[in-house]
PDB file of C-alpha atoms in Angstrom:
ATOM      1  CA  MET A   6    -149.896  99.326 -58.903  1.00 45.00           C
ATOM      2  CA  GLN A   7    -148.266  95.603 -60.032  1.00 50.00           C
ATOM      3  CA  LEU A   8    -146.534  97.802 -62.609  1.00 53.00           C
ATOM      4  CA  ARG A   9    -144.645  99.795 -59.517  1.00 59.00           C
ATOM      5  CA  GLU A  10    -143.702  96.265 -57.918  1.00 56.00           C
ATOM      6  CA  LEU A  11    -142.885  95.074 -61.198  1.00 49.00           C
ATOM      7  CA  VAL A  12    -140.051  98.093 -61.857  1.00 47.00           C
ATOM      8  CA  LYS A  13    -138.820  98.208 -58.615  1.00 53.00           C
ATOM      9  CA  TYR A  14    -138.011  94.730 -58.324  1.00 48.00           C
ATOM     10  CA  VAL A  15    -136.561  95.120 -62.020  1.00 46.00           C
ATOM     11  CA  TRP A  16    -134.379  98.593 -60.412  1.00 48.00           C
ATOM     12  CA  LYS A  17    -133.122  96.485 -57.027  1.00 52.00           C
ATOM     13  CA  HIS A  18    -131.567  93.218 -59.621  1.00 48.00           C
ATOM     14  CA  ARG A  19    -130.714  95.295 -62.015  1.00 56.00           C
ATOM     15  CA  ALA A  20    -127.200  94.166 -62.055  1.00 55.00           C
ATOM     16  CA  GLY A  21    -128.291  90.921 -62.895  1.00 60.00           C
ATOM     17  CA  LEU A  22    -130.360  91.561 -65.668  1.00 62.00           C
ATOM     18  CA  ASP A  23    -127.456  92.932 -67.159  1.00 66.00           C
ATOM     19  CA  ILE A  24    -125.102  90.236 -66.804  1.00 70.00           C
ATOM     20  CA  LEU A  25    -128.036  88.342 -67.985  1.00 70.00           C
ATOM     21  CA  LEU A  26    -127.938  90.052 -71.309  1.00 70.00           C
ATOM     22  CA  LEU A  27    -124.335  90.618 -71.438  1.00 71.00           C
ATOM     23  CA  VAL A  28    -124.384  86.840 -71.596  1.00 75.00           C
ATOM     24  CA  VAL A  29    -126.681  86.492 -73.620  1.00 75.00           C
ATOM     25  CA  LEU A  30    -125.456  89.623 -76.571  1.00 75.00           C
ATOM     26  CA  LEU A  31    -121.816  87.275 -76.177  1.00 74.00           C
ATOM     27  CA  LEU A  32    -123.895  84.771 -77.276  1.00 79.00           C
ATOM     28  CA  CYS A  33    -125.007  85.378 -79.824  1.00 78.00           C
ATOM     29  CA  VAL A  34    -121.883  86.888 -81.005  1.00 76.00           C
ATOM     30  CA  LEU A  35    -120.777  83.850 -80.528  1.00 76.00           C
ATOM     31  CA  VAL A  36    -122.470  81.776 -82.687  1.00 77.00           C
ATOM     32  CA  TYR A  37    -121.898  84.211 -85.460  1.00 74.00           C
ATOM     33  CA  ALA A  38    -117.962  83.612 -84.859  1.00 75.00           C
ATOM     34  CA  SER A  39    -118.033  80.149 -85.617  1.00 76.00           C
ATOM     35  CA  SER A  40    -120.121  80.556 -88.087  1.00 76.00           C
ATOM     36  CA  CYS A  41    -117.636  83.036 -90.411  1.00 77.00           C
ATOM     37  CA  SER A  42    -115.356  81.931 -92.714  1.00 75.00           C
ATOM     38  CA  SER A  43    -112.194  82.770 -91.454  1.00 76.00           C
ATOM     39  CA  ALA A  44    -110.431  81.153 -88.536  1.00 78.00           C
ATOM     40  CA  VAL A  45    -108.821  84.569 -88.745  1.00 76.00           C
ATOM     41  CA  SER A  46    -112.297  86.890 -88.166  1.00 79.00           C
ATOM     42  CA  ALA A  47    -113.779  84.175 -85.976  1.00 83.00           C
ATOM     43  CA  THR A  48    -110.711  84.440 -82.977  1.00 83.00           C
ATOM     44  CA  CYS A  49    -111.153  88.225 -83.611  1.00 83.00           C
ATOM     45  CA  ILE A  50    -114.992  88.205 -82.676  1.00 84.00           C
ATOM     46  CA  THR A  51    -114.611  86.112 -80.388  1.00 85.00           C
ATOM     47  CA  THR A  52    -111.948  87.934 -78.488  1.00 85.00           C
ATOM     48  CA  ASP A  53    -113.263  91.659 -79.379  1.00 86.00           C
ATOM     49  CA  ALA A  54    -116.222  89.772 -78.349  1.00 85.00           C
ATOM     50  CA  ILE A  55    -114.960  88.678 -75.243  1.00 85.00           C
ATOM     51  CA  SER A  56    -113.041  91.940 -74.577  1.00 86.00           C
ATOM     52  CA  SER A  57    -116.063  93.794 -75.015  1.00 87.00           C
ATOM     53  CA  ILE A  58    -118.191  92.339 -72.485  1.00 85.00           C
ATOM     54  CA  VAL A  59    -115.841  92.469 -69.417  1.00 86.00           C
ATOM     55  CA  ALA A  60    -115.420  96.339 -70.265  1.00 88.00           C
ATOM     56  CA  LEU A  61    -119.203  96.994 -70.365  1.00 86.00           C
ATOM     57  CA  LEU A  62    -119.290  95.623 -67.065  1.00 85.00           C
ATOM     58  CA  ILE A  63    -116.995  97.405 -66.366  1.00 86.00           C
ATOM     59  CA  THR A  64    -117.400 100.640 -67.148  1.00 88.00           C
ATOM     60  CA  ILE A  65    -120.933  99.817 -65.590  1.00 84.00           C
ATOM     61  CA  ASN A  66    -120.162  98.995 -62.028  1.00 83.00           C
ATOM     62  CA  CYS A  67    -117.602 102.431 -62.469  1.00 83.00           C
ATOM     63  CA  THR A  68    -120.447 104.153 -64.013  1.00 83.00           C
ATOM     64  CA  ARG A  69    -122.645 103.850 -61.058  1.00 78.00           C
ATOM     65  CA  GLU A  70    -119.550 103.985 -58.013  1.00 76.00           C
ATOM     66  CA  GLN A  71    -118.005 107.412 -59.334  1.00 72.00           C
ATOM     67  CA  GLY A  72    -120.204 109.334 -57.381  1.00 69.00           C
ATOM     68  CA  LYS A  73    -118.921 113.274 -57.182  1.00 71.00           C
ATOM     69  CA  ASP A  74    -114.988 112.102 -57.226  1.00 74.00           C
ATOM     70  CA  VAL A  75    -113.154 113.328 -60.117  1.00 78.00           C
ATOM     71  CA  SER A  76    -110.454 110.909 -60.569  1.00 79.00           C
ATOM     72  CA  MET A  77    -113.502 108.509 -60.432  1.00 82.00           C
ATOM     73  CA  HIS A  78    -115.349 109.994 -63.213  1.00 86.00           C
ATOM     74  CA  LEU A  79    -112.028 110.182 -65.347  1.00 86.00           C
ATOM     75  CA  PHE A  80    -111.251 106.975 -65.173  1.00 88.00           C
ATOM     76  CA  THR A  81    -115.398 106.755 -66.120  1.00 89.00           C
ATOM     77  CA  SER A  82    -114.441 108.443 -69.351  1.00 91.00           C
ATOM     78  CA  VAL A  83    -111.846 106.405 -70.050  1.00 90.00           C
ATOM     79  CA  ALA A  84    -113.460 103.230 -68.760  1.00 90.00           C
ATOM     80  CA  TRP A  85    -116.486 104.241 -71.145  1.00 92.00           C
ATOM     81  CA  LEU A  86    -113.757 105.346 -74.213  1.00 92.00           C
ATOM     82  CA  THR A  87    -112.098 101.968 -74.186  1.00 92.00           C
ATOM     83  CA  TYR A  88    -115.475 100.185 -74.059  1.00 91.00           C
ATOM     84  CA  GLY A  89    -116.182 102.704 -77.199  1.00 92.00           C
ATOM     85  CA  TYR A  90    -113.010 100.963 -79.206  1.00 91.00           C
ATOM     86  CA  ILE A  91    -113.635  97.853 -78.379  1.00 90.00           C
ATOM     87  CA  THR A  92    -116.462  97.916 -80.007  1.00 90.00           C
ATOM     88  CA  ALA A  93    -115.520  99.471 -82.867  1.00 90.00           C
ATOM     89  CA  ASP A  94    -112.319  96.498 -83.066  1.00 88.00           C
ATOM     90  CA  LEU A  95    -115.404  94.378 -82.864  1.00 87.00           C
ATOM     91  CA  LEU A  96    -117.665  95.571 -85.736  1.00 87.00           C
ATOM     92  CA  GLY A  97    -114.674  96.287 -88.152  1.00 85.00           C
ATOM     93  CA  TRP A  98    -113.837  92.917 -87.775  1.00 84.00           C
ATOM     94  CA  ILE A  99    -117.836  91.854 -88.235  1.00 85.00           C
ATOM     95  CA  ALA A 100    -118.148  94.286 -91.595  1.00 84.00           C
ATOM     96  CA  LEU A 101    -114.960  92.860 -93.290  1.00 80.00           C
ATOM     97  CA  GLU A 102    -116.525  89.310 -92.636  1.00 79.00           C
ATOM     98  CA  ALA A 103    -120.045  90.261 -93.497  1.00 78.00           C
ATOM     99  CA  HIS A 104    -118.163  91.615 -96.481  1.00 76.00           C
ATOM    100  CA  ALA A 105    -120.169  94.970 -95.695  1.00 76.00           C
ATOM    101  CA  CYS A 106    -120.061  98.167 -98.093  1.00 79.00           C
ATOM    102  CA  ASN A 107    -116.765 100.276 -98.400  1.00 77.00           C
ATOM    103  CA  PHE A 108    -119.166 102.849 -95.779  1.00 82.00           C
ATOM    104  CA  LEU A 109    -119.745 100.899 -93.408  1.00 84.00           C
ATOM    105  CA  GLN A 110    -115.803 100.106 -93.400  1.00 82.00           C
ATOM    106  CA  TYR A 111    -114.951 102.738 -92.989  1.00 84.00           C
ATOM    107  CA  THR A 112    -117.159 104.358 -90.868  1.00 87.00           C
ATOM    108  CA  VAL A 113    -116.152 102.313 -87.984  1.00 87.00           C
ATOM    109  CA  ASP A 114    -112.248 101.997 -88.632  1.00 86.00           C
ATOM    110  CA  LEU A 115    -112.292 105.571 -88.313  1.00 88.00           C
ATOM    111  CA  ALA A 116    -113.961 105.201 -85.154  1.00 90.00           C
ATOM    112  CA  GLU A 117    -111.821 103.107 -83.870  1.00 87.00           C
ATOM    113  CA  ILE A 118    -108.970 105.490 -84.412  1.00 88.00           C
ATOM    114  CA  LEU A 119    -110.955 108.101 -82.577  1.00 91.00           C
ATOM    115  CA  LEU A 120    -112.382 106.050 -79.673  1.00 91.00           C
ATOM    116  CA  GLY A 121    -108.652 105.107 -79.084  1.00 89.00           C
ATOM    117  CA  TYR A 122    -107.269 108.947 -79.556  1.00 90.00           C
ATOM    118  CA  ALA A 123    -109.633 109.976 -77.344  1.00 92.00           C
ATOM    119  CA  ALA A 124    -109.363 107.533 -74.369  1.00 91.00           C
ATOM    120  CA  THR A 125    -105.197 107.496 -74.524  1.00 90.00           C
ATOM    121  CA  MET A 126    -105.556 111.572 -74.276  1.00 90.00           C
ATOM    122  CA  MET A 127    -108.854 110.711 -71.227  1.00 91.00           C
ATOM    123  CA  PHE A 128    -106.000 108.129 -70.126  1.00 89.00           C
ATOM    124  CA  THR A 129    -103.945 111.680 -70.054  1.00 89.00           C
ATOM    125  CA  ARG A 130    -105.700 114.105 -68.144  1.00 88.00           C
ATOM    126  CA  TYR A 131    -106.479 111.274 -65.374  1.00 87.00           C
ATOM    127  CA  VAL A 132    -102.828 110.806 -65.394  1.00 85.00           C
ATOM    128  CA  ARG A 133    -102.629 115.010 -64.804  1.00 84.00           C
ATOM    129  CA  GLU A 134    -104.308 114.392 -62.096  1.00 81.00           C
ATOM    130  CA  PHE A 135    -102.836 112.138 -60.249  1.00 75.00           C
ATOM    131  CA  THR A 136     -99.704 113.246 -60.176  1.00 76.00           C
ATOM    132  CA  GLY A 137     -99.935 116.494 -60.880  1.00 67.00           C
ATOM    133  CA  PHE A 138     -97.385 117.319 -63.828  1.00 63.00           C
ATOM    134  CA  GLN A 139     -95.683 119.775 -61.011  1.00 62.00           C
ATOM    135  CA  ASN A 140     -93.602 120.820 -63.011  1.00 71.00           C
ATOM    136  CA  LYS A 141     -93.059 124.045 -65.048  1.00 77.00           C
ATOM    137  CA  PHE A 142     -91.989 121.512 -68.677  1.00 78.00           C
ATOM    138  CA  MET A 143     -95.010 118.355 -67.934  1.00 77.00           C
ATOM    139  CA  ARG A 144     -97.434 120.772 -68.283  1.00 80.00           C
ATOM    140  CA  ILE A 145     -96.491 122.698 -71.659  1.00 84.00           C
ATOM    141  CA  LEU A 146     -96.017 118.698 -72.837  1.00 83.00           C
ATOM    142  CA  TYR A 147     -99.477 117.747 -71.019  1.00 85.00           C
ATOM    143  CA  TYR A 148    -101.045 120.935 -73.540  1.00 87.00           C
ATOM    144  CA  THR A 149     -98.768 120.222 -76.218  1.00 88.00           C
ATOM    145  CA  LEU A 150    -100.397 116.064 -76.115  1.00 88.00           C
ATOM    146  CA  PHE A 151    -103.723 118.238 -76.678  1.00 90.00           C
ATOM    147  CA  ILE A 152    -103.113 120.059 -79.573  1.00 91.00           C
ATOM    148  CA  LEU A 153    -101.066 117.394 -81.176  1.00 90.00           C
ATOM    149  CA  SER A 154    -103.711 115.228 -80.725  1.00 90.00           C
ATOM    150  CA  ALA A 155    -106.469 117.580 -82.132  1.00 91.00           C
ATOM    151  CA  LEU A 156    -103.994 118.347 -84.647  1.00 92.00           C
ATOM    152  CA  PHE A 157    -103.446 114.090 -85.879  1.00 89.00           C
ATOM    153  CA  THR A 158    -106.821 113.940 -85.709  1.00 90.00           C
ATOM    154  CA  ILE A 159    -107.800 116.559 -88.498  1.00 92.00           C
ATOM    155  CA  PHE A 160    -104.450 115.144 -90.692  1.00 91.00           C
ATOM    156  CA  LEU A 161    -106.004 111.917 -90.278  1.00 88.00           C
ATOM    157  CA  LEU A 162    -109.579 113.410 -91.445  1.00 89.00           C
ATOM    158  CA  ALA A 163    -107.888 115.199 -94.194  1.00 91.00           C
ATOM    159  CA  ALA A 164    -105.951 112.188 -95.555  1.00 89.00           C
ATOM    160  CA  MET A 165    -108.771 109.924 -95.308  1.00 87.00           C
ATOM    161  CA  PRO A 166    -110.442 110.649 -98.470  1.00 85.00           C
ATOM    162  CA  PHE A 167    -106.508 110.198-100.328  1.00 86.00           C
ATOM    163  CA  GLY A 168    -106.804 106.618 -98.004  1.00 84.00           C
ATOM    164  CA  LEU A 169    -102.926 107.772 -96.728  1.00 86.00           C
ATOM    165  CA  PRO A 170    -104.611 105.360 -93.491  1.00 86.00           C
ATOM    166  CA  PHE A 171    -106.245 103.382 -94.869  1.00 83.00           C
ATOM    167  CA  LYS A 172    -108.724 102.341 -97.598  1.00 82.00           C
ATOM    168  CA  VAL A 173    -111.362 100.077 -98.540  1.00 78.00           C
ATOM    169  CA  VAL A 174    -111.145  98.255-101.932  1.00 77.00           C
ATOM    170  CA  ASN A 175    -113.710  95.940-102.956  1.00 75.00           C
ATOM    171  CA  ARG A 176    -115.520  95.622-100.166  1.00 69.00           C
ATOM    172  CA  ILE A 177    -111.747  94.333 -98.731  1.00 74.00           C
ATOM    173  CA  TYR A 178    -110.228  96.524 -95.430  1.00 76.00           C
ATOM    174  CA  ILE A 179    -106.005  97.520 -96.864  1.00 81.00           C
ATOM    175  CA  ARG A 180    -103.261 100.021 -94.948  1.00 82.00           C
ATOM    176  CA  GLY A 181    -102.947 103.023 -96.069  1.00 84.00           C
ATOM    177  CA  PRO A 182     -98.912 104.089 -96.251  1.00 88.00           C
ATOM    178  CA  LEU A 183     -99.015 106.610 -93.180  1.00 87.00           C
ATOM    179  CA  TYR A 184    -100.985 103.946 -91.061  1.00 84.00           C
ATOM    180  CA  PRO A 185     -97.819 104.215 -88.885  1.00 84.00           C
ATOM    181  CA  LEU A 186     -97.562 107.169 -88.762  1.00 85.00           C
ATOM    182  CA  PHE A 187    -101.051 107.269 -86.989  1.00 84.00           C
ATOM    183  CA  GLN A 188    -100.471 104.061 -84.467  1.00 82.00           C
ATOM    184  CA  THR A 189     -97.271 105.794 -83.363  1.00 84.00           C
ATOM    185  CA  PHE A 190     -99.088 108.791 -82.349  1.00 86.00           C
ATOM    186  CA  PRO A 191    -100.654 106.944 -79.536  1.00 87.00           C
ATOM    187  CA  ILE A 192     -97.300 105.257 -78.512  1.00 87.00           C
ATOM    188  CA  PHE A 193     -96.039 108.452 -78.267  1.00 89.00           C
ATOM    189  CA  VAL A 194     -98.911 110.199 -75.352  1.00 89.00           C
ATOM    190  CA  LEU A 195     -98.166 107.080 -73.676  1.00 88.00           C
ATOM    191  CA  LEU A 196     -94.114 106.650 -72.538  1.00 89.00           C
ATOM    192  CA  VAL A 197     -94.637 110.707 -72.318  1.00 88.00           C
ATOM    193  CA  ASP A 198     -97.548 109.205 -69.628  1.00 87.00           C
ATOM    194  CA  MET A 199     -95.454 106.280 -68.344  1.00 87.00           C
ATOM    195  CA  PHE A 200     -92.512 108.683 -68.023  1.00 86.00           C
ATOM    196  CA  ALA A 201     -94.822 111.217 -65.841  1.00 85.00           C
ATOM    197  CA  ILE A 202     -96.703 108.417 -63.686  1.00 85.00           C
ATOM    198  CA  MET A 203     -92.947 107.015 -62.508  1.00 84.00           C
ATOM    199  CA  ARG A 204     -91.158 110.378 -61.805  1.00 81.00           C
ATOM    200  CA  SER A 205     -93.935 111.417 -59.520  1.00 80.00           C
ATOM    201  CA  ASP A 206     -94.203 111.735 -55.827  1.00 79.00           C
ATOM    202  CA  LYS A 207     -97.929 112.115 -55.323  1.00 79.00           C
ATOM    203  CA  LEU A 208     -97.840 108.441 -56.313  1.00 79.00           C
ATOM    204  CA  LYS A 209     -97.468 105.025 -54.362  1.00 80.00           C
ATOM    205  CA  LEU A 210     -95.953 102.423 -55.923  1.00 81.00           C
ATOM    206  CA  HIS A 211     -98.621 100.134 -55.882  1.00 78.00           C
ATOM    207  CA  GLU A 212    -100.494 103.374 -58.619  1.00 79.00           C
ATOM    208  CA  LYS A 213     -97.423 103.497 -60.206  1.00 83.00           C
ATOM    209  CA  ILE A 214     -97.489 100.252 -60.650  1.00 83.00           C
ATOM    210  CA  SER A 215    -100.834  99.969 -61.452  1.00 81.00           C
ATOM    211  CA  LEU A 216    -100.708 103.371 -64.388  1.00 84.00           C
ATOM    212  CA  SER A 217     -97.479 101.728 -65.907  1.00 85.00           C
ATOM    213  CA  VAL A 218     -99.130  98.700 -67.073  1.00 83.00           C
ATOM    214  CA  TYR A 219    -102.058 101.175 -68.909  1.00 82.00           C
ATOM    215  CA  CYS A 220     -98.861 102.418 -70.763  1.00 85.00           C
ATOM    216  CA  LEU A 221     -96.788  99.260 -71.357  1.00 85.00           C
ATOM    217  CA  ALA A 222     -99.788  96.552 -72.483  1.00 83.00           C
ATOM    218  CA  PRO A 223    -100.386  99.060 -75.260  1.00 83.00           C
ATOM    219  CA  LEU A 224     -97.528  99.693 -76.163  1.00 82.00           C
ATOM    220  CA  ILE A 225     -95.900  96.161 -76.374  1.00 83.00           C
ATOM    221  CA  ALA A 226     -99.903  94.603 -78.305  1.00 82.00           C
ATOM    222  CA  VAL A 227     -99.430  98.595 -80.930  1.00 77.00           C
ATOM    223  CA  PRO A 228     -96.609  96.858 -82.828  1.00 78.00           C
ATOM    224  CA  ILE A 229     -96.727  93.308 -82.032  1.00 78.00           C
ATOM    225  CA  GLN A 230    -100.468  94.032 -84.496  1.00 75.00           C
ATOM    226  CA  PHE A 231     -98.719  96.744 -87.297  1.00 73.00           C
ATOM    227  CA  LEU A 232     -96.581  93.823 -87.958  1.00 72.00           C
ATOM    228  CA  HIS A 233     -99.165  90.944 -87.858  1.00 69.00           C
ATOM    229  CA  TYR A 234    -102.980  91.459 -89.046  1.00 66.00           C
ATOM    230  CA  GLY A 235    -105.058  89.920 -88.090  1.00 61.00           C
ATOM    231  CA  VAL A 236    -104.416  89.425 -84.305  1.00 66.00           C
ATOM    232  CA  ALA A 237    -106.927  91.557 -82.085  1.00 68.00           C
ATOM    233  CA  ALA A 238    -104.443  92.222 -79.331  1.00 77.00           C
ATOM    234  CA  THR A 239    -104.670  95.675 -78.321  1.00 81.00           C
ATOM    235  CA  GLY A 240    -108.022  95.601 -77.472  1.00 82.00           C
ATOM    236  CA  VAL A 241    -107.076  92.585 -75.133  1.00 83.00           C
ATOM    237  CA  SER A 242    -104.243  95.162 -74.341  1.00 85.00           C
ATOM    238  CA  MET A 243    -106.778  97.603 -73.801  1.00 84.00           C
ATOM    239  CA  LEU A 244    -109.156  95.590 -71.837  1.00 85.00           C
ATOM    240  CA  VAL A 245    -106.076  94.293 -69.172  1.00 85.00           C
ATOM    241  CA  SER A 246    -105.363  97.470 -68.396  1.00 85.00           C
ATOM    242  CA  LEU A 247    -108.515  98.757 -67.794  1.00 86.00           C
ATOM    243  CA  VAL A 248    -108.759  95.626 -64.950  1.00 86.00           C
ATOM    244  CA  ILE A 249    -105.724  96.050 -63.539  1.00 84.00           C
ATOM    245  CA  VAL A 250    -106.331  99.612 -62.781  1.00 84.00           C
ATOM    246  CA  TYR A 251    -109.961  99.524 -62.141  1.00 85.00           C
ATOM    247  CA  ASN A 252    -109.069  96.646 -59.322  1.00 83.00           C
ATOM    248  CA  ASN A 253    -106.212  99.333 -57.570  1.00 79.00           C
ATOM    249  CA  ILE A 254    -108.810 102.131 -57.784  1.00 77.00           C
ATOM    250  CA  PHE A 255    -111.315  99.373 -55.705  1.00 76.00           C
ATOM    251  CA  MET A 256    -108.844  98.418 -53.666  1.00 76.00           C
ATOM    252  CA  GLN A 257    -107.972 101.926 -52.513  1.00 74.00           C
ATOM    253  CA  ARG A 258    -111.721 103.198 -52.068  1.00 72.00           C
ATOM    254  CA  ASN A 259    -112.585  98.925 -49.872  1.00 73.00           C
ATOM    255  CA  LYS A 260    -109.602  99.810 -47.357  1.00 75.00           C
ATOM    256  CA  MET A 261    -110.680 103.865 -47.406  1.00 74.00           C
ATOM    257  CA  LEU A 262    -114.034 102.920 -46.263  1.00 73.00           C
ATOM    258  CA  ILE A 263    -112.860  99.938 -43.908  1.00 79.00           C
ATOM    259  CA  GLN A 264    -110.679 103.086 -42.286  1.00 80.00           C
ATOM    260  CA  GLN A 265    -113.273 105.575 -42.885  1.00 77.00           C
ATOM    261  CA  ASP A 266    -115.828 102.977 -40.972  1.00 79.00           C
ATOM    262  CA  ASN A 267    -113.226 102.016 -38.172  1.00 80.00           C
ATOM    263  CA  GLU A 268    -112.895 106.015 -38.013  1.00 80.00           C
ATOM    264  CA  LEU A 269    -116.660 106.354 -37.386  1.00 80.00           C
ATOM    265  CA  THR A 270    -116.835 103.871 -35.349  1.00 78.00           C
ATOM    266  CA  GLN A 271    -114.047 105.363 -32.199  1.00 79.00           C
ATOM    267  CA  ASN A 272    -115.709 108.489 -32.722  1.00 77.00           C
ATOM    268  CA  ARG A 273    -119.334 107.147 -31.496  1.00 77.00           C
ATOM    269  CA  VAL A 274    -116.847 104.416 -28.576  1.00 69.00           C
ATOM    270  CA  GLN A 275    -115.280 108.050 -27.874  1.00 74.00           C
ATOM    271  CA  MET A 276    -118.971 109.983 -27.798  1.00 73.00           C
ATOM    272  CA  MET A 277    -121.054 107.581 -25.647  1.00 67.00           C
ATOM    273  CA  VAL A 278    -117.811 107.260 -23.631  1.00 64.00           C
ATOM    274  CA  SER A 279    -117.726 111.259 -23.196  1.00 67.00           C
ATOM    275  CA  GLN A 280    -121.185 110.943 -22.496  1.00 63.00           C
ATOM    276  CA  ILE A 281    -121.222 108.361 -19.751  1.00 58.00           C
ATOM    277  CA  GLN A 282    -117.462 108.991 -17.867  1.00 68.00           C
ATOM    278  CA  PRO A 283    -119.206 113.183 -15.963  1.00 70.00           C
ATOM    279  CA  HIS A 284    -122.414 110.699 -14.669  1.00 70.00           C
ATOM    280  CA  PHE A 285    -120.063 108.314 -12.944  1.00 73.00           C
ATOM    281  CA  LEU A 286    -118.138 111.000 -12.251  1.00 75.00           C
ATOM    282  CA  TYR A 287    -121.177 112.148 -10.569  1.00 76.00           C
ATOM    283  CA  ASN A 288    -122.064 108.603  -8.931  1.00 78.00           C
ATOM    284  CA  THR A 289    -118.928 107.515  -7.589  1.00 79.00           C
ATOM    285  CA  LEU A 290    -117.930 111.129  -5.720  1.00 79.00           C
ATOM    286  CA  THR A 291    -121.943 110.796  -4.293  1.00 82.00           C
ATOM    287  CA  SER A 292    -121.555 107.340  -2.772  1.00 82.00           C
ATOM    288  CA  ILE A 293    -117.005 108.535  -1.429  1.00 80.00           C
ATOM    289  CA  ALA A 294    -119.288 111.596   0.532  1.00 81.00           C
ATOM    290  CA  ASN A 295    -122.190 108.733   2.022  1.00 81.00           C
ATOM    291  CA  LEU A 296    -119.441 106.772   3.810  1.00 79.00           C
ATOM    292  CA  CYS A 297    -117.162 109.214   4.713  1.00 83.00           C
ATOM    293  CA  GLU A 298    -119.701 109.101   7.584  1.00 78.00           C
ATOM    294  CA  LYS A 299    -120.235 105.572   8.075  1.00 78.00           C
ATOM    295  CA  ASP A 300    -117.458 103.804   7.084  1.00 80.00           C
ATOM    296  CA  PRO A 301    -114.409 106.446   7.078  1.00 81.00           C
ATOM    297  CA  LYS A 302    -112.120 103.640   6.348  1.00 81.00           C
ATOM    298  CA  THR A 303    -113.917 101.998   3.270  1.00 83.00           C
ATOM    299  CA  ALA A 304    -114.330 106.009   1.804  1.00 80.00           C
ATOM    300  CA  ARG A 305    -110.869 106.273   2.633  1.00 83.00           C
ATOM    301  CA  ARG A 306    -109.801 103.288  -0.023  1.00 85.00           C
ATOM    302  CA  ALA A 307    -112.625 104.248  -1.839  1.00 83.00           C
ATOM    303  CA  ILE A 308    -110.397 107.704  -2.375  1.00 83.00           C
ATOM    304  CA  VAL A 309    -107.364 106.631  -3.165  1.00 84.00           C
ATOM    305  CA  ASP A 310    -108.269 103.328  -5.448  1.00 84.00           C
ATOM    306  CA  PHE A 311    -110.654 106.726  -7.828  1.00 79.00           C
ATOM    307  CA  SER A 312    -107.930 108.502  -7.584  1.00 81.00           C
ATOM    308  CA  ASP A 313    -105.787 106.180  -8.783  1.00 80.00           C
ATOM    309  CA  TYR A 314    -108.518 104.799 -11.987  1.00 77.00           C
ATOM    310  CA  LEU A 315    -108.480 108.218 -12.693  1.00 73.00           C
ATOM    311  CA  ARG A 316    -104.710 108.874 -13.155  1.00 76.00           C
ATOM    312  CA  VAL A 317    -104.310 106.203 -15.915  1.00 73.00           C
ATOM    313  CA  ASN A 318    -107.291 106.689 -17.503  1.00 66.00           C
ATOM    314  CA  LEU A 319    -105.923 110.429 -17.764  1.00 60.00           C
ATOM    315  CA  ASP A 320    -102.939 109.214 -18.678  1.00 59.00           C
TER     316      ASP A 320
END
């Protein structure tokens, strides 16, 4: 019995426990970052750790609130992939600082690229859910992007043994000659998404702004990180994008819930009035009928007042 009560208590306060565990994890990462020999690694690890924690909180909340809404399911998938991308970048910096074996660094860095591709394409699927990609050209372009994503992924895996995207030599990460190419593909996809968002007739202005920011932030961050190695810009930019879209979604959900609550209250009032009115009419007419025998003048005045009341309410 005590175990059951404990389980109920933990489940009831699970949100607080989640935050507590994440804070403990964040403190552990920050303690590790403070012991790093490189200031660049310490900064990137700290930035990615904070971004990862915030992304995980958003992702957990989305998972609990998604319900049966298709667009919310898609955004939850985007959130999970974004969290995975940021976490992979964090693990990559930790592996680099710890001088981990080449295989581990290869695995983490490859996972980061693949998760970035997956997050970008899932966001494209999310954009399609909102915009519809109404015309034929946009639908063809949409399917072309997914085919290109598959081809880029295959090409990336095939180029890895030759060190073309990147390589790890003596536990040191080195960008390969084709590194810019693999960074260019997500930029191209986000530009297409942004074009579809701005051209859509289904989206409101605030929706266009929030979705465009999701595209715009990585578009700014990727060139910065490409030109300045050691700046964890993409993880932060993806987190900013995630937060803005998340905030827009839940503002709209709150407005919708308030509207539904108002409609429900109004329906209840109307139902109650519809139940009361027949009784009120019967009682009033009965009272006037009794007055006709006892006080005809009062009955006449009551009939006039009652007709005015009915006219106002029916209008």
